[in-house]
Amino acid sequence: MGFHQTSSISFSATKWLGFVTAVWVQAISGNNYTFSNYSDALKSLMNLTQLELNNLSVAKDVGKAFGLLAGLASDRLPTPVILLIGSIEGLIGYGTQWLVVSGRIQPLPYWQMCIFLCLGGNSTTWMNTAVLVTCIRNFRRNRGPVSGILKGYVGLSTAIFTDLCSALFADEPAKFLIMLAVIPFAVCLAAIVFLRETAPAATVEEEKEESKYFNIFNTVAVIVAVYLMAYGFIPNPSHVFSLAFAVILLVLLASPLAVPVHAFIKSWTLNRFKNQADVERQIQEPLLREERAQEEIQEKPAEESASAVVEQPQAAEEKAAVEVKRRPAIGEDHTIFEAMCTLDFWILFVSFLCGVGTGLAVMNNMGQIGLALGYADVSLFISLTSIWGFFGRIVSGSVSEYYIKKAGIPRPLWNAASQILMAVGYILMAVALPGVAIHRFCSRRNLLRSPFSCLSPDSLRAIWSQVFRSNLQHLDSQSSSGLLPIFWLVFIIMAIACVVGFGLDVLLGIRTKKIYNKIYMSRRSKKLAAASNLK
């Protein structure tokens, strides 16, 4: 009994400790969004044209497009192996870029740099896959908050890296790249130790307890986001102030450790009281009853073993009949190939292409747009976009989960709402008057678009980056007054794509309405049953 109690206590604490390390992995796995922070250094060092630089960015995004490999591996490999692959890839990809930018080696041929950027881009897909798949399996009853928190920290990761580098290293590209190479590797090693697949919550009480803990994670994440935003608006902070900012940020990122500590103490206390109650009950029971119980237990195995010999073949035959190969229904677990055989997968795929591909193509080129407009430091704009992307991700997860429980509203309808907002944002960008400041571009229009453009995976933005190729090659020779009219046609095309994505998301919402109604009715019946038991 003592061993079982100790095991259950450590199980609860380890489950939440694994989630904390998952949050840390996500907080450092958004390094693909930081290309604008060091792209100008690569451009000047390798004597690249703007078109060649944009192709490097496309190579990085192509690496994310190969995230399918991580998805296939997740069905066959354990979580630690997937994390190890991603961390090593990132160490090699970003480590090589650091060697080039820091001048420790001569600039590599262009095609080789494309390969290493592709490796760096692909590394995050292994990290994201390992973390998301494992945590969603561990917290099946709170998938919305889990995905919102984890993807929200991905959005914050760009701001975390950018502001830490700005505070500690004065935005030096070489030191920024060494952070991208080493920190994710170290954090993934910690996750390898603690992140494991565990049994999900089995009762309504456990689900409610999980929801309380997730509220704590959400609160901490919002505090981190506001803290990062506030630092970005401080003009010319001193060295001491920057160090203090970095220390406080690291403390905030470590603060979720309070959750597994609390879970451990709570489980230990409850098991202690339960143990005392069991001991008292055993003392009060007559010894004769225990002896009779032992005799009954000894008599039953002989009868059960005889019947089991007869029942086992029958059970095996029934199980084999039930497990006839069939396609999993919507709402059940699918392998990659099973999902690709469904119409819903391709509807979702094209919807992602329309929404996410367009939104992140703009983010990917924000640094060069800012430099062309005359801003020497674009880190503030990149950080702000990252922070607002976080708010969109974390709100989307919590809100969608709330309305599933409240009314069974399908999640794709929230993606549909985001597509409309993005279309409006692109139209505003397309009709912008000459001389529009980058402040308006990032602080207003991107704030409208960024929170919702980050609702979905982003491996498709490479396709939309190609749309920018013919325009970006003219940036070096264009004045700021003519910059945005260059992009007006691109923004109009992307607005139309978002309208198409809106229609696809509505269609998917209609097709999946039944499964969300089932989820809603199932949860409602469980709550009613729990309430009647309490009465």
XYZ file of N, CA and C in Angstrom, residues 191-444:
762
model
N 13.183 18.345 -20.979
C 11.886 17.748 -21.321
C 12.004 16.254 -21.576
N 13.141 15.824 -22.106
C 13.361 14.391 -22.344
C 13.248 13.601 -21.041
N 13.672 14.201 -19.952
C 13.667 13.514 -18.658
C 12.262 13.437 -18.066
N 11.484 14.516 -18.198
C 10.232 14.611 -17.433
C 8.960 14.437 -18.255
N 8.987 14.713 -19.556
C 7.749 14.659 -20.344
C 7.473 13.233 -20.789
N 6.408 12.648 -20.260
C 6.012 11.278 -20.589
C 4.510 11.230 -20.816
N 4.063 10.253 -21.573
C 2.631 10.065 -21.770
C 2.043 9.376 -20.546
N 0.969 9.970 -19.994
C 0.334 9.447 -18.783
C -1.167 9.320 -19.016
N -1.840 8.698 -18.059
C -3.288 8.499 -18.179
C -4.011 9.831 -17.997
N -5.028 10.107 -18.819
C -5.784 11.357 -18.680
C -6.713 11.321 -17.475
N -7.344 12.453 -17.190
C -8.291 12.540 -16.082
C -9.467 11.598 -16.317
N -9.887 10.914 -15.264
C -10.951 9.913 -15.394
C -12.265 10.359 -14.773
N -12.250 11.403 -13.963
C -13.466 11.856 -13.282
C -13.670 13.352 -13.518
N -14.887 13.804 -13.197
C -15.207 15.226 -13.329
C -14.374 16.055 -12.354
N -14.115 15.513 -11.174
C -13.319 16.238 -10.176
C -11.897 16.469 -10.686
N -11.314 15.437 -11.285
C -9.966 15.594 -11.825
C -9.940 16.608 -12.966
N -11.002 16.607 -13.779
C -11.086 17.568 -14.879
C -11.157 18.994 -14.353
N -11.935 19.192 -13.295
C -12.036 20.527 -12.698
C -10.704 20.972 -12.099
N -9.999 20.025 -11.475
C -8.691 20.359 -10.910
C -7.706 20.755 -12.005
N -7.749 20.026 -13.128
C -6.897 20.385 -14.255
C -7.225 21.790 -14.754
N -8.514 22.112 -14.839
C -8.927 23.437 -15.310
C -8.380 24.537 -14.404
N -8.376 24.294 -13.083
C -7.829 25.287 -12.153
C -6.339 25.505 -12.395
N -5.620 24.416 -12.597
C -4.191 24.550 -12.859
C -3.935 25.264 -14.190
N -4.758 24.969 -15.195
C -4.575 25.631 -16.483
C -4.860 27.125 -16.383
N -5.765 27.502 -15.511
C -6.005 28.935 -15.285
C -4.759 29.611 -14.724
N -4.035 28.880 -13.883
C -2.781 29.430 -13.347
C -1.764 29.621 -14.475
N -1.645 28.617 -15.336
C -0.716 28.732 -16.472
C -1.100 29.909 -17.368
N -2.406 30.079 -17.610
C -2.865 31.201 -18.435
C -2.522 32.535 -17.794
N -2.711 32.623 -16.482
C -2.418 33.873 -15.779
C -0.937 34.218 -15.868
N -0.085 33.233 -15.638
C 1.358 33.471 -15.734
C 1.747 33.900 -17.145
N 1.150 33.238 -18.149
C 1.475 33.568 -19.531
C 1.083 35.001 -19.873
N -0.072 35.433 -19.398
C -0.507 36.811 -19.654
C 0.428 37.801 -18.968
N 0.844 37.490 -17.748
C 1.783 38.365 -17.032
C 3.096 38.478 -17.808
N 3.589 37.356 -18.308
C 4.826 37.379 -19.101
C 4.644 38.232 -20.352
N 3.511 38.093 -21.025
C 3.265 38.852 -22.247
C 3.219 40.354 -21.980
N 2.501 40.747 -20.937
C 2.416 42.174 -20.597
C 3.781 42.710 -20.180
N 4.520 41.906 -19.455
C 5.870 42.304 -19.016
C 6.792 42.524 -20.217
N 6.749 41.622 -21.182
C 7.558 41.777 -22.386
C 7.151 43.013 -23.179
N 5.852 43.248 -23.257
C 5.366 44.411 -23.999
C 5.821 45.710 -23.337
N 5.749 45.751 -22.017
C 6.141 46.962 -21.299
C 7.627 47.265 -21.517
N 8.453 46.220 -21.509
C 9.887 46.438 -21.705
C 10.173 46.984 -23.101
N 9.405 46.522 -24.079
C 9.642 46.974 -25.448
C 9.439 48.459 -25.637
N 8.628 49.090 -24.788
C 8.345 50.516 -24.948
C 9.253 51.410 -24.103
N 10.182 50.803 -23.380
C 11.105 51.605 -22.570
C 12.247 52.095 -23.462
N 12.416 53.407 -23.607
C 13.468 53.931 -24.491
C 14.850 53.856 -23.838
N 15.785 53.266 -24.539
C 17.185 53.208 -24.115
C 17.375 52.796 -22.661
N 16.970 51.588 -22.294
C 17.156 51.146 -20.900
C 18.639 50.980 -20.568
N 18.986 51.237 -19.321
C 20.380 51.107 -18.899
C 20.765 49.635 -18.811
N 22.074 49.394 -18.656
C 22.566 48.025 -18.587
C 22.039 47.324 -17.335
N 22.024 48.029 -16.207
C 21.540 47.440 -14.956
C 20.049 47.121 -15.065
N 19.314 48.041 -15.652
C 17.875 47.811 -15.822
C 17.621 46.606 -16.725
N 18.406 46.475 -17.780
C 18.242 45.355 -18.706
C 18.552 44.028 -18.027
N 19.589 44.010 -17.186
C 19.903 42.789 -16.451
C 18.780 42.415 -15.490
N 18.239 43.422 -14.803
C 17.128 43.168 -13.885
C 15.920 42.622 -14.653
N 15.666 43.190 -15.839
C 14.565 42.689 -16.672
C 14.770 41.219 -17.024
N 15.993 40.855 -17.416
C 16.276 39.477 -17.809
C 16.083 38.515 -16.640
N 16.543 38.914 -15.444
C 16.409 38.050 -14.265
C 14.939 37.842 -13.918
N 14.161 38.924 -13.923
C 12.729 38.809 -13.594
C 12.007 37.961 -14.628
N 12.369 38.100 -15.898
C 11.742 37.299 -16.948
C 12.007 35.814 -16.730
N 13.237 35.465 -16.385
C 13.558 34.060 -16.128
C 12.803 33.526 -14.912
N 12.625 34.378 -13.886
C 11.849 33.964 -12.712
C 10.392 33.712 -13.097
N 9.840 34.574 -13.925
C 8.458 34.392 -14.377
C 8.301 33.105 -15.179
N 9.269 32.814 -16.027
C 9.203 31.594 -16.821
C 9.342 30.346 -15.951
N 10.061 30.477 -14.829
C 10.226 29.336 -13.924
C 9.067 29.193 -12.941
N 8.230 30.226 -12.814
C 7.171 30.214 -11.799
C 6.140 29.101 -11.976
N 5.852 28.597 -13.202
C 4.905 27.475 -13.300
C 5.332 26.220 -12.534
N 6.581 26.150 -12.092
C 7.008 25.009 -11.275
C 6.211 24.905 -9.984
N 5.556 26.003 -9.593
C 4.724 25.965 -8.386
C 3.564 24.986 -8.539
N 3.111 24.756 -9.775
C 1.977 23.847 -9.990
C 2.335 22.407 -9.630
N 3.405 21.808 -10.178
C 3.736 20.444 -9.758
C 4.088 20.344 -8.280
N 4.680 21.393 -7.713
C 4.970 21.373 -6.276
C 3.670 21.322 -5.482
N 2.707 22.139 -5.874
C 1.403 22.134 -5.193
C 0.698 20.796 -5.381
N 0.764 20.233 -6.598
C 0.131 18.936 -6.858
C 0.755 17.842 -5.997
N 2.070 17.895 -5.828
C 2.754 16.901 -4.988
C 2.311 17.008 -3.533
N 2.284 18.239 -3.003
C 1.899 18.441 -1.603
C 0.452 18.029 -1.382
N -0.435 18.406 -2.318
C -1.846 18.069 -2.175
C -2.067 16.559 -2.215
N -1.420 15.871 -3.170
C -1.562 14.414 -3.274
C -0.995 13.720 -2.049
N 0.133 14.207 -1.567
C 0.760 13.602 -0.379
C -0.136 13.769 0.840
N -0.750 14.952 0.998
C -1.633 15.192 2.146
C -2.872 14.320 2.089
N -3.517 14.254 0.916
C -4.725 13.438 0.781
C -4.439 11.967 1.017
N -3.329 11.470 0.493
C -2.983 10.063 0.688
C -2.639 9.763 2.145
N -2.074 10.754 2.827
C -1.740 10.555 4.237
C -3.005 10.376 5.074
N -4.001 11.254 4.852
C -5.265 11.136 5.587
C -5.995 9.849 5.212
N -5.929 9.485 3.954
C -6.579 8.255 3.509
C -5.933 7.037 4.157
N -4.631 7.074 4.286
C -3.898 5.966 4.899
C -4.291 5.807 6.366
N -4.415 6.931 7.066
C -4.817 6.881 8.477
C -6.229 6.307 8.622
N -7.136 6.715 7.711
C -8.507 6.206 7.773
C -8.550 4.708 7.506
N -7.746 4.241 6.572
C -7.706 2.811 6.258
C -7.189 1.995 7.439
N -6.180 2.528 8.129
C -5.611 1.817 9.282
C -6.637 1.699 10.392
N -7.358 2.778 10.670
C -8.378 2.741 11.715
C -9.494 1.758 11.377
N -9.879 1.735 10.097
C -10.935 0.827 9.674
C -10.494 -0.629 9.826
N -9.246 -0.918 9.510
C -8.740 -2.291 9.618
C -8.681 -2.761 11.074
N -8.378 -1.835 11.970
C -8.321 -2.207 13.386
C -9.699 -2.549 13.920
N -10.707 -1.820 13.462
C -12.055 -2.024 13.958
C -12.717 -3.272 13.404
N -12.300 -3.746 12.241
C -12.933 -4.921 11.640
C -12.531 -6.196 12.382
N -13.436 -7.151 12.545
C -13.105 -8.424 13.217
C -12.101 -9.214 12.399
N -11.235 -9.902 13.110
C -10.243 -10.729 12.431
C -10.892 -11.904 11.724
N -12.037 -12.386 12.277
C -12.690 -13.534 11.673
C -13.155 -13.225 10.259
N -13.628 -11.994 10.052
C -14.094 -11.612 8.725
C -12.950 -11.656 7.713
N -11.759 -11.275 8.168
C -10.594 -11.316 7.284
C -10.249 -12.759 6.898
N -10.384 -13.679 7.899
C -10.060 -15.070 7.606
C -11.042 -15.661 6.602
N -12.358 -15.344 6.774
C -13.345 -15.845 5.826
C -13.114 -15.280 4.427
N -12.744 -14.033 4.397
C -12.468 -13.419 3.088
C -11.301 -14.099 2.397
N -10.261 -14.446 3.189
C -9.124 -15.137 2.601
C -9.522 -16.500 2.061
N -10.415 -17.228 2.798
C -10.849 -18.541 2.324
C -11.632 -18.422 1.022
N -12.499 -17.412 0.936
C -13.273 -17.221 -0.285
C -12.356 -16.905 -1.464
N -11.331 -16.105 -1.215
C -10.393 -15.744 -2.278
C -9.643 -16.960 -2.778
N -9.299 -17.872 -1.856
C -8.559 -19.070 -2.254
C -9.433 -20.035 -3.046
N -10.764 -20.056 -2.772
C -11.650 -20.966 -3.483
C -11.978 -20.463 -4.891
N -12.033 -19.129 -5.077
C -12.474 -18.574 -6.343
C -11.507 -18.809 -7.507
N -10.191 -18.725 -7.295
C -9.297 -18.875 -8.447
C -9.483 -20.163 -9.198
N -9.751 -21.267 -8.495
C -9.908 -22.544 -9.203
C -11.120 -22.493 -10.127
N -12.260 -21.939 -9.619
C -13.445 -21.842 -10.453
C -13.240 -20.866 -11.600
N -12.615 -19.692 -11.297
C -12.422 -18.687 -12.327
C -11.482 -19.156 -13.412
N -10.425 -19.910 -13.015
C -9.466 -20.383 -14.024
C -10.115 -21.359 -14.978
N -11.053 -22.205 -14.443
C -11.733 -23.162 -15.320
C -12.626 -22.444 -16.326
N -13.372 -21.450 -15.837
C -14.248 -20.723 -16.755
C -13.462 -19.836 -17.706
N -12.305 -19.349 -17.248
C -11.491 -18.477 -18.094
C -10.962 -19.217 -19.308
N -10.653 -20.535 -19.131
C -10.140 -21.331 -20.250
C -11.170 -21.397 -21.369
N -12.459 -21.475 -20.974
C -13.526 -21.539 -21.967
C -13.803 -20.169 -22.568
N -13.752 -19.122 -21.707
C -14.144 -17.798 -22.153
C -13.081 -17.103 -22.988
N -11.800 -17.444 -22.749
C -10.733 -16.742 -23.455
C -10.815 -16.882 -24.973
N -10.995 -18.095 -25.518
C -11.119 -18.186 -26.974
C -12.318 -17.417 -27.503
N -13.436 -17.455 -26.751
C -14.618 -16.732 -27.193
C -14.365 -15.231 -27.193
N -13.722 -14.741 -26.134
C -13.424 -13.308 -26.056
C -12.481 -12.879 -27.163
N -11.499 -13.746 -27.458
C -10.549 -13.429 -28.524
C -11.259 -13.334 -29.871
N -12.212 -14.276 -30.109
C -12.941 -14.255 -31.369
C -13.814 -13.005 -31.476
N -14.483 -12.639 -30.371
C -15.320 -11.439 -30.384
C -14.483 -10.185 -30.616
N -13.329 -10.140 -29.966
C -12.455 -8.979 -30.131
C -11.954 -8.872 -31.556
N -11.602 -10.021 -32.145
C -11.139 -10.011 -33.526
C -12.243 -9.553 -34.473
N -13.485 -9.952 -34.163
C -14.604 -9.550 -35.018
C -14.852 -8.048 -34.923
N -14.709 -7.503 -33.693
C -14.921 -6.071 -33.499
C -13.834 -5.254 -34.167
N -12.604 -5.775 -34.127
C -11.460 -5.029 -34.636
C -11.241 -5.254 -36.124
N -12.327 -5.506 -36.856
C -12.215 -5.575 -38.309
C -11.793 -4.199 -38.806
N -10.898 -4.204 -39.773
C -10.335 -2.956 -40.263
C -11.439 -2.012 -40.717
N -11.502 -0.844 -40.109
C -12.462 0.168 -40.516
C -11.806 1.535 -40.356
N -12.322 2.487 -41.087
C -11.804 3.833 -40.981
C -12.293 4.467 -39.677
N -11.418 5.142 -38.954
C -11.861 5.795 -37.717
C -12.834 6.926 -38.025
N -13.802 7.109 -37.158
C -14.787 8.169 -37.341
C -14.207 9.508 -36.927
N -14.899 10.581 -37.334
C -14.470 11.917 -36.928
C -14.514 12.004 -35.412
N -13.450 12.530 -34.831
C -13.350 12.630 -33.383
C -12.498 11.548 -32.764
N -12.215 10.467 -33.530
C -11.338 9.401 -33.052
C -9.908 9.672 -33.514
N -8.958 8.989 -32.882
C -7.562 9.168 -33.246
C -7.312 8.633 -34.656
N -6.591 9.423 -35.468
C -6.235 9.044 -36.824
C -4.715 9.012 -36.952
N -4.217 8.094 -37.747
C -2.830 8.197 -38.166
C -2.740 9.225 -39.291
N -1.513 9.574 -39.675
C -1.335 10.561 -40.741
C -2.011 10.099 -42.029
N -1.791 8.851 -42.400
C -2.333 8.352 -43.657
C -3.846 8.216 -43.595
N -4.387 7.829 -42.450
C -5.839 7.759 -42.305
C -6.470 9.140 -42.438
N -5.810 10.146 -41.855
C -6.339 11.508 -41.965
C -6.300 12.007 -43.405
N -5.232 11.674 -44.131
C -5.095 12.145 -45.506
C -6.115 11.505 -46.442
N -6.764 10.465 -46.002
C -7.784 9.802 -46.820
C -9.174 10.389 -46.602
N -9.279 11.419 -45.777
C -10.580 12.008 -45.484
C -10.706 13.374 -46.161
N -11.933 13.738 -46.514
C -12.201 15.039 -47.121
C -11.961 16.163 -46.120
N -12.278 15.907 -44.846
C -12.119 16.946 -43.822
C -10.666 17.384 -43.686
N -9.744 16.447 -43.850
C -8.319 16.797 -43.767
C -7.960 17.821 -44.835
N -8.419 17.601 -46.060
C -8.037 18.478 -47.158
C -8.760 19.814 -47.091
N -9.968 19.814 -46.551
C -10.630 21.090 -46.310
C -9.824 21.920 -45.315
N -9.379 21.258 -44.239
C -8.579 21.940 -43.226
C -7.233 22.377 -43.790
N -6.645 21.540 -44.620
C -5.346 21.837 -45.226
C -5.414 23.116 -46.065
N -6.412 23.201 -46.949
C -6.532 24.378 -47.810
C -6.889 25.617 -46.980
N -7.691 25.414 -45.932
C -8.017 26.531 -45.048
C -6.763 27.076 -44.380
N -5.882 26.185 -43.922
C -4.616 26.618 -43.332
C -3.774 27.383 -44.348
N -3.768 26.882 -45.569
C -3.001 27.548 -46.623
C -3.484 28.978 -46.818
N -4.794 29.154 -46.830
C -5.355 30.484 -47.067
C -5.094 31.431 -45.895
N -5.259 30.934 -44.676
C -5.150 31.813 -43.520
C -3.753 31.963 -42.982
N -3.156 30.838 -42.628
C -1.852 30.895 -41.967
C -0.748 31.256 -42.947
N -0.809 30.695 -44.140
C 0.240 30.993 -45.117
C 0.326 32.462 -45.433
N -0.827 33.128 -45.549
C -0.808 34.557 -45.866
C -0.340 35.390 -44.684
N -0.858 35.068 -43.501
C -0.518 35.880 -42.332
C 0.948 35.865 -42.001
N 1.553 34.687 -42.027
C 2.948 34.595 -41.616
C 3.919 34.985 -42.720
N 3.438 35.051 -43.960
C 4.293 35.583 -45.023
C 4.604 37.051 -44.766
N 3.624 37.789 -44.280
C 3.852 39.191 -43.938
C 4.822 39.305 -42.767
N 4.614 38.482 -41.728
C 5.502 38.516 -40.570
C 6.932 38.179 -40.956
N 7.071 37.253 -41.894
C 8.394 36.792 -42.288
C 9.215 37.896 -42.942
N 8.546 38.857 -43.562
C 9.241 39.923 -44.291
C 9.167 41.268 -43.577
N 8.696 41.258 -42.348
C 8.516 42.504 -41.617
C 9.832 43.233 -41.373
N 10.885 42.484 -41.096
C 12.172 43.115 -40.826
C 12.672 43.926 -42.001
N 12.604 43.350 -43.200
C 13.078 44.058 -44.381
C 12.174 45.228 -44.727
N 10.887 45.098 -44.487
C 9.973 46.214 -44.728
C 10.322 47.374 -43.802
N 10.596 47.059 -42.529
C 10.965 48.100 -41.582
C 12.269 48.784 -41.943
N 13.258 47.991 -42.365
C 14.539 48.576 -42.754
C 14.388 49.456 -43.994
N 13.554 49.029 -44.942
C 13.342 49.823 -46.142
C 12.661 51.150 -45.822
N 11.880 51.176 -44.753
C 11.218 52.409 -44.342
C 12.131 53.304 -43.502
N 13.349 52.843 -43.228
C 14.308 53.689 -42.544
C 14.488 53.423 -41.073
N 13.940 52.314 -40.561
C 14.080 51.981 -39.143
C 15.272 51.049 -38.954
N 16.266 51.514 -38.206
C 17.472 50.700 -38.008
C 17.216 49.504 -37.102
N 16.274 49.654 -36.160
C 15.963 48.582 -35.211
C 14.498 48.205 -35.361
N 14.267 46.977 -35.842
C 12.887 46.514 -36.047
C 12.485 45.499 -34.977
N 13.327 45.334 -33.953
C 13.047 44.307 -32.946
C 11.757 44.593 -32.181
N 11.436 45.884 -31.973
C 10.216 46.220 -31.256
C 8.992 45.717 -32.006
N 8.986 45.914 -33.320
C 7.827 45.499 -34.110
C 7.690 43.978 -34.133
N 8.820 43.305 -34.230
C 8.800 41.840 -34.229
C 8.308 41.329 -32.879
N 8.776 41.964 -31.806
C 8.365 41.558 -30.462
C 6.869 41.796 -30.249
N 6.360 42.944 -30.708
C 4.942 43.251 -30.536
C 4.066 42.256 -31.294
N 4.473 41.932 -32.521
C 3.702 40.968 -33.297
C 3.683 39.616 -32.597
N 4.814 39.227 -32.029
C 4.893 37.966 -31.299
C 3.958 37.973 -30.092
N 3.945 39.079 -29.351
C 3.124 39.164 -28.137
C 1.641 39.104 -28.483
N 1.230 39.837 -29.501
C -0.184 39.810 -29.878
C -0.563 38.480 -30.505
N 0.383 37.838 -31.155
C 0.130 36.478 -31.608
C -0.142 35.550 -30.443
N 0.569 35.765 -29.350
C 0.331 34.975 -28.138
C -1.087 35.167 -27.628
N -1.534 36.425 -27.538
C -2.878 36.674 -27.026
C -3.921 35.982 -27.900
N -3.714 36.012 -29.213
C -4.659 35.337 -30.100
C -4.701 33.846 -29.877
N -3.538 33.241 -29.704
C -3.480 31.785 -29.524
C -4.101 31.357 -28.200
N -3.744 32.051 -27.138
C -4.203 31.601 -25.823
C -5.691 31.881 -25.640
N -6.171 32.997 -26.189
C -7.599 33.292 -26.107
C -8.393 32.313 -26.951
N -7.868 31.991 -28.136
C -8.601 31.083 -29.026
C -8.799 29.714 -28.378
N -7.764 29.208 -27.711
C -7.887 27.906 -27.072
C -8.884 27.911 -25.935
N -8.820 28.922 -25.091
C -9.712 28.982 -23.935
C -11.154 29.268 -24.342
N -11.331 30.218 -25.276
C -12.684 30.584 -25.694
C -13.361 29.428 -26.422
N -12.630 28.778 -27.336
C -13.238 27.673 -28.078
C -13.616 26.526 -27.144
N -12.777 26.247 -26.148
C -13.092 25.184 -25.195
C -14.310 25.561 -24.348
N -14.407 26.823 -23.961
C -15.535 27.276 -23.152
C -16.848 27.095 -23.904
N -16.872 27.483 -25.174
C -18.118 27.398 -25.933
C -18.441 25.982 -26.392
N -17.437 25.105 -26.439
C -17.756 23.694 -26.649
C -18.511 23.158 -25.439
N -18.040 23.496 -24.250
C -18.703 23.041 -23.028
C -20.048 23.732 -22.830
N -20.140 24.988 -23.276
C -21.350 25.769 -23.054
C -22.446 25.445 -24.060
N -22.084 25.324 -25.348
C -23.111 25.152 -26.378
C -22.716 24.193 -27.486
N -21.533 23.567 -27.414
C -21.126 22.624 -28.447
C -20.788 23.283 -29.774
N -20.276 24.522 -29.747
C -19.933 25.234 -30.976
C -18.644 24.650 -31.559
N -18.635 24.256 -32.830
C -17.435 23.648 -33.437
C -16.252 24.616 -33.474
N -15.064 24.084 -33.254
C -13.858 24.920 -33.283
C -13.613 25.571 -34.649
N -13.875 24.888 -35.791
C -13.586 25.530 -37.080
C -14.285 26.866 -37.282
N -15.396 27.101 -36.595
C -16.095 28.380 -36.752
C -15.267 29.531 -36.199
N -14.423 29.255 -35.204
C -13.542 30.310 -34.690
C -12.439 30.619 -35.688
N -11.969 29.599 -36.392
C -11.023 29.860 -37.479
C -11.679 30.694 -38.570
N -12.966 30.425 -38.843
C -13.681 31.204 -39.846
C -13.736 32.683 -39.453
N -13.996 32.944 -38.170
C -14.017 34.332 -37.695
C -12.654 34.996 -37.870
N -11.589 34.241 -37.623
C -10.245 34.803 -37.767
C -9.941 35.134 -39.220
N -10.435 34.316 -40.151
C -10.170 34.571 -41.574
C -10.795 35.895 -42.016
N -11.990 36.197 -41.512
C -12.645 37.455 -41.872
C -11.854 38.645 -41.347
N -11.402 38.554 -40.096
C -10.606 39.648 -39.532
C -9.305 39.854 -40.304
N -8.690 38.760 -40.714
C -7.456 38.870 -41.497
C -7.724 39.512 -42.853
N -8.822 39.142 -43.490
C -9.162 39.732 -44.786
C -9.343 41.242 -44.657
N -10.023 41.669 -43.583
C -10.194 43.104 -43.339
C -8.836 43.776 -43.141
N -7.952 43.119 -42.383
C -6.618 43.683 -42.163
C -5.836 43.842 -43.446
N -5.904 42.859 -44.342
C -5.175 42.946 -45.614
C -5.737 44.050 -46.505
N -7.051 44.222 -46.499
C -7.641 45.293 -47.297
C -7.189 46.652 -46.785
N -7.116 46.801 -45.463
C -6.622 48.052 -44.894
C -5.176 48.304 -45.294
N -4.374 47.250 -45.322
C -2.986 47.399 -45.755
C -2.914 47.783 -47.227
N -3.782 47.191 -48.033
C -3.727 47.427 -49.479
C -4.089 48.857 -49.839
N -5.021 49.472 -49.108
C -5.474 50.823 -49.454
C -4.767 51.889 -48.636
N -3.686 51.517 -47.927
C -2.979 52.488 -47.078
C -2.452 53.638 -47.923
N -2.535 54.843 -47.350
C -2.040 56.016 -48.050
C -0.521 56.019 -48.067
N 0.124 56.648 -49.073
C 1.585 56.736 -49.110
C 2.111 57.406 -47.847
N 3.256 56.902 -47.402
C 3.889 57.480 -46.226
C 3.349 56.957 -44.911
N 2.540 55.896 -44.955
C 2.039 55.317 -43.711
C 3.213 54.824 -42.873
N 3.245 55.179 -41.607
C 4.372 54.819 -40.748
C 4.336 53.341 -40.408
N 5.525 52.776 -40.164
C 5.609 51.364 -39.771
C 4.924 51.151 -38.423
N 4.797 52.231 -37.615
C 4.079 52.096 -36.345
C 2.639 51.658 -36.595
N 1.985 52.328 -37.552
C 0.609 51.940 -37.871
C 0.581 50.531 -38.433
N 1.560 50.234 -39.261
C 1.597 48.925 -39.929
C 1.658 47.802 -38.910
N 2.501 47.963 -37.887
C 2.678 46.890 -36.902
C 1.724 47.029 -35.721
N 1.524 48.262 -35.249
C 0.805 48.439 -33.997
C -0.700 48.378 -34.167
N -1.209 48.675 -35.364
C -2.661 48.622 -35.539
C -3.070 47.454 -36.425
